[in-house]
Amino acid sequence: MSIAEKILSRSQKLWETCIPHLSVDNVVFGFNNGKLNVLLLQIIGDTRWVLPGGYVKKEENVNDAVKRVLKERANVDDVFLHQFSTFGDVNRSERFFEGYPDYLWHKQRFISTSYYALVDHTKVVPVADEFSAACEWKPVDALPELVMDHREIVDKALQVLQEQLSYKPIGYNLLPEEFTLTELQNLYESILGTQLNRGNFYRRIMKFDILIKLPKTRKGGAHKSPDLYKFDVAKYEASLKNFTW
Amino acid sequence: MSIAEKILSRSQKLWETCIPHLSVDNVVFGFNNGKLNVLLLQIIGDTRWVLPGGYVKKEENVNDAVKRVLKERANVDDVFLHQFSTFGDVNRSERFFEGYPDYLWHKQRFISTSYYALVDHTKVVPVADEFSAACEWKPVDALPELVMDHREIVDKALQVLQEQLSYKPIGYNLLPEEFTLTELQNLYESILGTQLNRGNFYRRIMKFDILIKLPKTRKGGAHKSPDLYKFDVAKYEASLKNFTW
């Protein structure tokens, strides 16, 4: 079956089972080799990429749909998804299916409720679905061309993360259990898109009081072995909720 | 025309002009007499209240729909609306219209994209629309009964505000141009729902460096006339955007 035939055949099923005009999109962030990445699908027969998104069933909570869609489209589950924005501009999506007949499900106007997730990329084995040629991590600072407004959706997710960094910690779901302060600083730098002063970073991150220094160091480098840390999960969780003045 | 006749007559028009399954809701916060209030509509022939919400036209951006709806339902315009969450649980709304025929527009499943606004209540003259018996400010700490999940929507908006207070200032749109530090502290206390220590509040708010002390005081009280302040708008705006580490 060609990709066009697959889409047409899926269209009928979607009209029967899903809520028209509403879609969900996932921005899954992973951190690898000092780079922040986003999980993307490449469209079959196209050079461009797309977020792993989909539709909401008639009797399904939107918060559940987004999890099902991520599993179906990219084989990713057990991740914590945070809703961050709904994209509702006219014509944000439908022109993409211009060559198809007007009754095509995908040709409707869609309002997309979007979610982001932070995952340890080593715990995820992405698998492309039948509509995609590939499912891969792509660095946020060098994204390939994305269709529709998906680039705007990624940018907004990143902006929300940046804003959150200013008042609550990030890292628990993105880093392996044990990490060096340099690795944590690299994560912050890749979210913020800028270099940070090492001393300032150290002082600010220590103020959160969420790190436990381990009685061992990272071996193998050319330089002095750096200290290893892990998160104090109870304090980390508390710092996410403690917004009192 | 009875309220039921009005709703049935409106239903036909809504099917023709609006996107099914999608609604918008507005949580408009105002600050008056030391209390944080929300603008609510009372349903005709009902003791209960509802948020000023509505629907999205077929060729209308969701961000524009929400402004039009607020003007139509409560006579409020020129306010800055921030999208904060989309409520998408099954059955969150449709049971409310149980007595009506199944073809009623309002009986669909609706996913609601919700916005909040912060307004100077003296600049707003709320007027109820034809479906409402009243349009009034109600204090967030003593809300009347709300229909559907509208209480949850207000609570979520308040939670988002509380979280924002921890890293960026609030007040510019809620307070009159000149205010005392006690009034600003009262605003923070009514958003947080707790009393704040006066000295701590003073130190934290001064750190934002957004206030200008005016060369005059508030006259008329029994005690020493308190100093008046206004916001340094440029610094205030900058502090809303400056999230760098």
Coordinates of C-alpha atoms in Angstrom, one line a residue:
Chain A
M1 CA 0.0 0.0 0.0
S2 CA 1.3 3.5 -0.9
I3 CA 1.4 6.1 1.8
A4 CA -1.5 7.9 0.1
E5 CA -3.6 4.7 0.2
K6 CA -2.7 4.1 3.8
I7 CA -3.8 7.7 4.7
L8 CA -7.1 7.4 2.8
S9 CA -7.9 4.0 4.3
R10 CA -7.2 5.4 7.8
S11 CA -9.4 8.4 7.2
Q12 CA -12.6 6.4 7.2
K13 CA -11.7 4.7 10.5
L14 CA -10.8 8.1 12.1
W15 CA -14.2 9.6 11.1
E16 CA -15.9 6.7 12.9
T17 CA -13.8 6.7 16.1
C18 CA -12.4 10.1 16.8
I19 CA -13.5 13.6 17.7
P20 CA -13.3 15.9 14.7
H21 CA -11.1 19.1 14.7
L22 CA -9.1 18.0 17.7
S23 CA -5.5 16.7 17.6
V24 CA -2.8 16.1 20.1
D25 CA 1.0 16.6 19.6
N26 CA 3.9 15.4 21.7
V27 CA 7.3 17.1 22.1
V28 CA 9.5 14.4 23.7
F29 CA 12.8 15.8 24.9
G30 CA 15.8 13.5 25.6
F31 CA 19.3 14.4 26.6
N32 CA 22.3 12.6 25.1
N33 CA 26.0 13.4 24.6
G34 CA 25.5 16.9 26.0
K35 CA 22.7 17.7 23.6
L36 CA 19.0 18.2 24.1
N37 CA 17.1 16.2 21.5
V38 CA 13.5 16.0 20.3
L39 CA 11.9 12.7 19.1
L40 CA 10.6 13.2 15.5
L41 CA 9.0 11.0 12.8
Q42 CA 10.0 11.3 9.1
I43 CA 7.1 11.2 6.7
I44 CA 7.4 8.4 4.1
G45 CA 8.4 9.7 0.7
D46 CA 9.2 13.2 2.2
T47 CA 12.4 14.8 3.5
R48 CA 10.4 16.5 6.2
W49 CA 9.6 15.5 9.8
V50 CA 6.6 15.6 12.1
L51 CA 5.9 15.4 15.8
P52 CA 4.4 12.1 17.0
G53 CA 0.8 13.3 17.2
G54 CA -2.6 11.9 16.6
Y55 CA -6.3 12.2 17.5
V56 CA -8.7 11.7 20.4
K57 CA -11.2 8.9 20.5
K58 CA -14.8 9.8 21.2
E59 CA -14.9 8.3 24.6
E60 CA -11.3 9.0 25.6
N61 CA -9.9 11.7 27.9
V62 CA -7.4 14.0 26.1
N63 CA -4.8 13.2 28.7
D64 CA -5.1 9.5 27.9
A65 CA -5.2 10.0 24.1
V66 CA -1.8 11.6 24.2
K67 CA -0.2 8.6 25.9
R68 CA -1.9 6.1 23.5
V69 CA -0.8 8.2 20.5
L70 CA 2.9 8.3 21.7
K71 CA 2.9 4.6 22.1
E72 CA 1.3 3.9 18.7
R73 CA 3.4 6.3 16.7
A74 CA 6.8 6.0 18.4
N75 CA 6.7 3.0 20.7
V76 CA 7.3 5.3 23.7
D77 CA 5.4 4.7 26.9
D78 CA 5.8 5.2 30.7
V79 CA 6.7 8.8 30.2
F80 CA 5.2 11.7 32.2
L81 CA 3.4 14.1 29.7
H82 CA 2.7 17.7 30.7
Q83 CA 0.2 19.7 28.7
F84 CA 1.7 23.0 27.8
S85 CA -0.3 24.7 25.1
T86 CA -3.2 24.4 22.6
F87 CA -2.5 25.7 19.1
G88 CA -5.7 27.0 17.5
D89 CA -5.0 29.3 14.6
V90 CA -7.1 28.9 11.4
N91 CA -5.2 27.0 8.7
R92 CA -2.4 25.8 11.0
S93 CA -2.7 22.3 9.6
E94 CA -5.1 21.5 6.7
R95 CA -3.1 22.8 3.8
F96 CA -0.6 20.0 4.3
F97 CA -3.1 17.5 2.7
E98 CA -3.9 19.6 -0.3
G99 CA -3.6 16.8 -2.9
Y100 CA -6.2 14.7 -1.1
P101 CA -10.0 14.6 -1.5
D102 CA -12.0 17.0 0.6
Y103 CA -13.6 14.2 2.7
L104 CA -10.2 13.2 4.0
W105 CA -10.2 13.3 7.9
H106 CA -6.8 14.9 8.0
K107 CA -7.9 17.8 5.8
Q108 CA -10.1 19.3 8.5
R109 CA -9.2 22.3 10.6
F110 CA -7.4 20.9 13.7
I111 CA -6.8 22.5 17.0
S112 CA -3.9 20.8 18.6
T113 CA -3.5 20.3 22.4
S114 CA 0.2 19.8 22.9
Y115 CA 2.2 18.0 25.6
Y116 CA 5.9 17.7 26.4
A117 CA 7.8 15.0 28.1
L118 CA 11.3 14.7 29.5
V119 CA 12.8 11.3 29.2
D120 CA 16.0 9.4 29.8
H121 CA 16.8 8.6 26.2
T122 CA 18.5 5.3 27.2
K123 CA 15.1 4.0 28.5
V124 CA 13.3 4.6 25.2
V125 CA 13.6 2.5 22.0
P126 CA 11.8 4.6 19.4
V127 CA 10.0 2.6 16.6
A128 CA 8.4 4.4 13.6
D129 CA 4.8 3.6 12.9
E130 CA 3.4 2.6 9.4
F131 CA 3.1 6.2 8.3
S132 CA 6.7 7.1 9.0
A133 CA 10.1 6.2 7.4
A134 CA 12.0 6.9 10.6
C135 CA 11.7 7.8 14.3
E136 CA 14.8 9.5 15.6
W137 CA 16.2 11.9 18.1
K138 CA 17.1 15.3 16.5
P139 CA 19.1 18.0 18.4
V140 CA 17.0 21.1 19.2
D141 CA 19.8 23.4 18.0
A142 CA 19.8 21.7 14.5
L143 CA 16.3 20.6 13.8
P144 CA 15.4 19.3 10.3
E145 CA 12.5 20.9 8.4
L146 CA 9.2 20.2 10.2
V147 CA 5.7 20.3 8.6
M148 CA 2.8 22.6 9.5
D149 CA 3.4 24.6 12.7
H150 CA 5.4 21.8 14.4
R151 CA 8.5 23.9 14.6
E152 CA 6.5 26.6 16.5
I153 CA 5.2 23.8 18.8
V154 CA 8.7 22.7 19.6
D155 CA 9.9 26.3 20.2
K156 CA 7.0 26.9 22.6
A157 CA 7.7 23.7 24.6
L158 CA 11.3 24.8 24.9
Q159 CA 10.3 28.3 26.0
V160 CA 8.1 26.8 28.7
L161 CA 11.0 24.6 29.9
Q162 CA 13.3 27.7 30.0
E163 CA 10.7 29.6 32.0
Q164 CA 10.4 26.7 34.5
L165 CA 14.2 26.5 34.9
S166 CA 14.1 29.9 36.5
Y167 CA 12.2 28.7 39.5
K168 CA 12.2 24.9 39.7
P169 CA 14.8 22.3 39.0
I170 CA 14.9 20.1 35.9
G171 CA 17.0 17.0 35.3
Y172 CA 15.4 14.1 37.2
N173 CA 13.8 12.5 34.2
L174 CA 16.5 13.6 31.7
L175 CA 19.8 12.5 33.3
P176 CA 21.0 9.0 34.3
E177 CA 20.8 8.2 38.1
E178 CA 24.4 9.3 38.7
F179 CA 25.9 12.4 37.0
T180 CA 28.6 15.0 37.3
L181 CA 27.8 18.7 37.9
T182 CA 29.3 19.4 34.4
E183 CA 26.6 17.1 32.9
L184 CA 23.9 18.8 34.8
Q185 CA 25.3 22.2 33.7
N186 CA 25.4 21.0 30.1
L187 CA 21.7 20.0 30.4
Y188 CA 20.8 23.5 31.6
E189 CA 22.9 25.1 28.9
S190 CA 21.3 23.1 26.2
I191 CA 17.8 24.0 27.4
L192 CA 18.7 27.7 27.7
G193 CA 20.7 27.7 24.5
T194 CA 23.6 29.7 26.2
Q195 CA 26.8 29.0 28.2
L196 CA 26.6 29.5 31.9
N197 CA 29.3 30.6 34.3
R198 CA 30.4 27.6 36.3
G199 CA 30.6 29.3 39.6
N200 CA 27.1 30.9 39.3
F201 CA 25.6 27.6 38.2
Y202 CA 27.1 25.8 41.1
R203 CA 25.8 28.4 43.6
R204 CA 22.3 28.5 42.2
I205 CA 21.9 24.8 41.8
M206 CA 23.1 24.2 45.4
K207 CA 20.5 26.7 46.7
F208 CA 17.8 24.2 45.6
D209 CA 19.3 21.7 48.0
I210 CA 18.3 18.7 45.9
L211 CA 21.7 17.1 45.2
I212 CA 23.4 14.3 47.1
K213 CA 27.2 14.0 46.6
L214 CA 28.2 10.3 46.2
P215 CA 31.3 8.8 47.8
K216 CA 32.8 8.1 44.4
T217 CA 34.0 9.9 41.3
R218 CA 33.7 9.4 37.5
K219 CA 36.7 7.5 36.3
G220 CA 38.4 7.4 32.9
G221 CA 38.8 11.0 31.9
A222 CA 42.2 12.7 31.2
H223 CA 41.6 15.1 34.0
K224 CA 40.9 14.9 37.7
S225 CA 38.0 12.5 38.2
P226 CA 34.9 14.7 38.8
D227 CA 32.5 14.0 41.7
L228 CA 29.3 12.1 41.1
Y229 CA 25.9 13.3 42.3
K230 CA 22.4 12.0 42.4
F231 CA 19.1 13.8 43.1
D232 CA 17.6 13.7 46.5
V233 CA 14.2 12.6 45.1
A234 CA 12.1 13.7 48.1
K235 CA 13.7 17.2 48.2
Y236 CA 13.5 17.4 44.4
E237 CA 9.8 16.6 44.4
A238 CA 9.2 19.1 47.2
S239 CA 11.0 21.8 45.3
L240 CA 8.6 21.3 42.4
K241 CA 5.6 22.0 44.6
N242 CA 6.9 24.6 47.0
F243 CA 6.0 28.0 45.6
T244 CA 5.1 29.8 48.8
W245 CA 6.6 33.2 49.4
Chain B
M1 CA -38.8 33.6 25.1
S2 CA -37.9 31.2 27.9
I3 CA -34.3 30.3 28.6
A4 CA -34.9 26.8 27.1
E5 CA -36.3 28.3 23.9
K6 CA -33.4 30.7 23.7
I7 CA -30.9 27.8 24.0
L8 CA -32.7 25.7 21.4
S9 CA -32.9 28.6 19.0
R10 CA -29.2 29.3 19.5
S11 CA -28.3 25.7 18.9
Q12 CA -29.1 25.7 15.2
K13 CA -27.0 28.8 14.6
L14 CA -24.1 27.3 16.5
W15 CA -24.1 24.1 14.4
E16 CA -23.9 26.4 11.3
T17 CA -21.2 28.7 12.4
C18 CA -18.9 27.0 15.0
I19 CA -16.4 24.2 15.4
P20 CA -18.0 21.2 17.1
H21 CA -16.6 19.8 20.3
L22 CA -14.4 22.9 21.1
S23 CA -15.3 25.5 23.7
V24 CA -13.4 28.3 25.4
D25 CA -13.7 29.5 29.0
N26 CA -12.5 32.7 30.6
V27 CA -11.4 33.2 34.2
V28 CA -11.2 36.9 34.7
F29 CA -9.6 38.0 38.0
G30 CA -10.1 41.4 39.5
F31 CA -8.9 42.8 42.8
N32 CA -11.2 44.9 44.9
N33 CA -11.3 45.9 48.7
G34 CA -8.4 43.6 49.4
K35 CA -10.1 40.6 47.8
L36 CA -9.3 38.6 44.6
N37 CA -12.5 38.1 42.6
V38 CA -13.6 36.2 39.6
L39 CA -16.2 37.4 37.1
L40 CA -19.1 34.9 36.9
L41 CA -22.5 34.7 35.1
Q42 CA -25.6 33.4 36.9
I43 CA -27.7 31.1 34.7
I44 CA -31.3 32.3 34.3
G45 CA -33.7 30.3 36.5
D46 CA -30.8 28.6 38.4
T47 CA -29.0 29.4 41.6
R48 CA -25.7 28.3 40.0
W49 CA -23.0 30.3 38.2
V50 CA -20.9 29.7 35.1
L51 CA -17.7 31.1 33.6
P52 CA -18.1 33.5 30.7
G53 CA -17.4 30.9 28.0
G54 CA -18.5 30.1 24.5
Y55 CA -17.5 28.6 21.1
V56 CA -15.0 29.1 18.3
K57 CA -16.2 30.1 14.8
K58 CA -15.2 28.0 11.8
E59 CA -12.8 30.6 10.5
E60 CA -11.7 32.2 13.7
N61 CA -8.4 31.7 15.6
V62 CA -9.0 30.3 19.1
N63 CA -7.1 33.3 20.6
D64 CA -9.6 35.6 18.9
A65 CA -12.7 33.6 19.8
V66 CA -11.9 34.0 23.5
K67 CA -11.9 37.8 23.3
R68 CA -15.1 37.9 21.3
V69 CA -16.8 35.6 23.7
L70 CA -15.8 37.6 26.7
K71 CA -17.1 40.8 25.1
E72 CA -20.4 39.1 24.0
R73 CA -21.1 37.4 27.3
A74 CA -19.9 39.9 29.9
N75 CA -19.2 43.2 28.0
V76 CA -15.5 42.9 28.9
D77 CA -12.9 43.9 26.4
D78 CA -9.4 45.3 26.1
V79 CA -8.1 42.7 28.6
F80 CA -5.0 40.6 28.0
L81 CA -6.0 36.9 28.0
H82 CA -3.4 34.1 28.7
Q83 CA -4.2 30.6 27.7
F84 CA -3.4 28.3 30.7
S85 CA -4.9 24.9 30.2
T86 CA -7.2 22.7 28.0
F87 CA -9.8 20.6 29.9
G88 CA -10.4 17.4 27.9
D89 CA -12.0 14.8 30.1
V90 CA -14.9 12.7 28.8
N91 CA -18.3 13.9 30.2
R92 CA -16.9 17.1 31.7
S93 CA -19.8 19.1 30.3
E94 CA -22.6 17.4 28.4
R95 CA -24.6 16.0 31.3
F96 CA -25.5 19.6 32.2
F97 CA -28.0 19.7 29.3
E98 CA -29.7 16.4 30.1
G99 CA -33.3 17.6 29.7
Y100 CA -32.7 18.8 26.1
P101 CA -33.1 16.9 22.8
D102 CA -30.0 15.0 21.6
Y103 CA -29.4 17.3 18.6
L104 CA -28.8 20.3 20.9
W105 CA -25.4 21.8 20.1
H106 CA -24.6 22.2 23.9
K107 CA -25.1 18.5 24.5
Q108 CA -21.9 17.5 22.6
R109 CA -18.7 16.5 24.3
F110 CA -16.7 19.7 24.6
I111 CA -13.0 20.2 25.1
S112 CA -12.5 23.6 26.7
T113 CA -9.4 25.7 26.1
S114 CA -9.2 28.1 29.0
Y115 CA -7.8 31.5 29.5
Y116 CA -7.3 33.8 32.4
A117 CA -7.1 37.6 32.6
L118 CA -6.0 40.0 35.3
V119 CA -7.9 43.2 35.2
D120 CA -8.3 46.5 37.1
H121 CA -11.9 46.0 38.2
T122 CA -12.6 49.7 38.0
K123 CA -12.0 49.7 34.3
V124 CA -14.6 47.0 33.6
V125 CA -18.4 47.4 33.6
P126 CA -19.7 43.8 33.5
V127 CA -23.1 43.3 31.7
A128 CA -24.8 39.9 31.6
D129 CA -25.8 38.5 28.2
E130 CA -29.3 37.2 27.3
F131 CA -28.6 33.7 28.8
S132 CA -27.6 35.1 32.2
A133 CA -29.5 36.7 35.1
A134 CA -26.4 38.4 36.5
C135 CA -22.8 39.1 35.7
E136 CA -20.9 39.7 39.0
W137 CA -17.5 39.6 40.7
K138 CA -17.3 36.8 43.3
P139 CA -14.5 36.4 45.8
V140 CA -12.3 33.4 45.1
D141 CA -12.3 32.4 48.8
A142 CA -16.1 32.2 48.8
L143 CA -17.3 31.2 45.4
P144 CA -20.9 30.3 44.8
E145 CA -21.7 26.9 43.3
L146 CA -20.4 26.6 39.7
V147 CA -21.7 24.2 37.0
M148 CA -19.8 21.4 35.3
D149 CA -16.1 21.5 36.0
H150 CA -15.9 25.3 36.1
R151 CA -14.7 25.3 39.8
E152 CA -11.8 23.1 38.7
I153 CA -11.0 25.5 35.9
V154 CA -10.9 28.5 38.4
D155 CA -8.8 26.4 40.8
K156 CA -6.3 25.6 38.0
A157 CA -6.1 29.2 36.9
L158 CA -5.4 30.2 40.5
Q159 CA -2.7 27.5 40.8
V160 CA -1.0 28.8 37.7
L161 CA -1.0 32.3 39.1
Q162 CA 0.4 31.1 42.4
E163 CA 3.2 29.3 40.6
Q164 CA 4.0 32.4 38.5
L165 CA 4.2 34.6 41.7
S166 CA 7.2 32.5 42.7
Y167 CA 9.4 33.8 39.9
K168 CA 7.8 36.9 38.3
P169 CA 5.8 39.8 39.6
I170 CA 2.1 40.3 39.4
G171 CA 0.0 43.4 40.0
Y172 CA 0.4 45.7 37.0
N173 CA -3.0 44.9 35.6
L174 CA -4.7 44.3 38.9
L175 CA -3.9 47.4 41.0
P176 CA -4.7 51.0 40.3
E177 CA -1.8 53.1 39.1
E178 CA -0.7 54.2 42.6
F179 CA -0.8 51.8 45.5
T180 CA 0.7 51.2 49.0
L181 CA 2.9 48.3 49.8
T182 CA 0.2 47.0 52.0
E183 CA -2.2 46.9 49.1
L184 CA 0.4 45.0 47.0
Q185 CA 1.0 42.6 49.9
N186 CA -2.8 42.1 50.2
L187 CA -3.0 41.2 46.5
Y188 CA -0.2 38.6 46.9
E189 CA -1.9 37.2 50.0
S190 CA -5.2 36.8 48.3
I191 CA -3.7 35.0 45.4
L192 CA -1.6 32.7 47.7
G193 CA -4.5 32.3 50.1
T194 CA -2.1 32.8 53.1
Q195 CA -0.8 35.7 55.2
L196 CA 2.8 36.8 54.5
N197 CA 5.4 38.2 56.9
R198 CA 5.6 41.9 56.2
G199 CA 9.4 42.1 56.3
N200 CA 9.9 39.1 54.1
F201 CA 7.4 40.4 51.6
Y202 CA 9.2 43.8 51.5
R203 CA 12.6 42.2 50.9
R204 CA 11.4 39.9 48.2
I205 CA 9.4 42.4 46.3
M206 CA 12.2 45.0 46.4
K207 CA 14.6 42.4 44.9
F208 CA 12.5 42.5 41.7
D209 CA 13.4 46.2 41.4
I210 CA 10.1 47.1 39.8
L211 CA 8.7 49.7 42.1
I212 CA 9.0 53.5 42.1
K213 CA 8.4 55.3 45.4
L214 CA 6.3 58.4 44.8
P215 CA 6.9 61.7 46.5
K216 CA 3.6 61.5 48.3
T217 CA 1.6 59.4 50.7
R218 CA -1.9 58.0 51.1
K219 CA -3.9 60.5 53.2
G220 CA -7.0 59.9 55.2
G221 CA -6.2 56.9 57.4
A222 CA -6.1 56.9 61.2
H223 CA -2.5 55.9 61.2
K224 CA 0.7 57.4 59.7
S225 CA 0.1 58.0 56.0
P226 CA 1.7 55.1 54.1
D227 CA 4.0 55.7 51.1
L228 CA 2.6 55.4 47.6
Y229 CA 4.3 53.4 44.9
K230 CA 3.8 52.8 41.2
F231 CA 5.3 50.2 38.9
D232 CA 8.4 51.0 36.8
V233 CA 6.7 49.6 33.7
A234 CA 9.9 49.0 31.7
K235 CA 11.6 47.1 34.5
Y236 CA 8.3 45.3 35.3
E237 CA 8.0 44.1 31.6
A238 CA 11.7 43.1 31.6
S239 CA 11.3 41.0 34.7
L240 CA 8.5 39.1 33.0
K241 CA 10.8 38.0 30.3
N242 CA 14.1 37.7 32.0
F243 CA 14.5 34.0 32.9
T244 CA 18.2 33.6 32.2
W245 CA 20.3 32.0 34.9

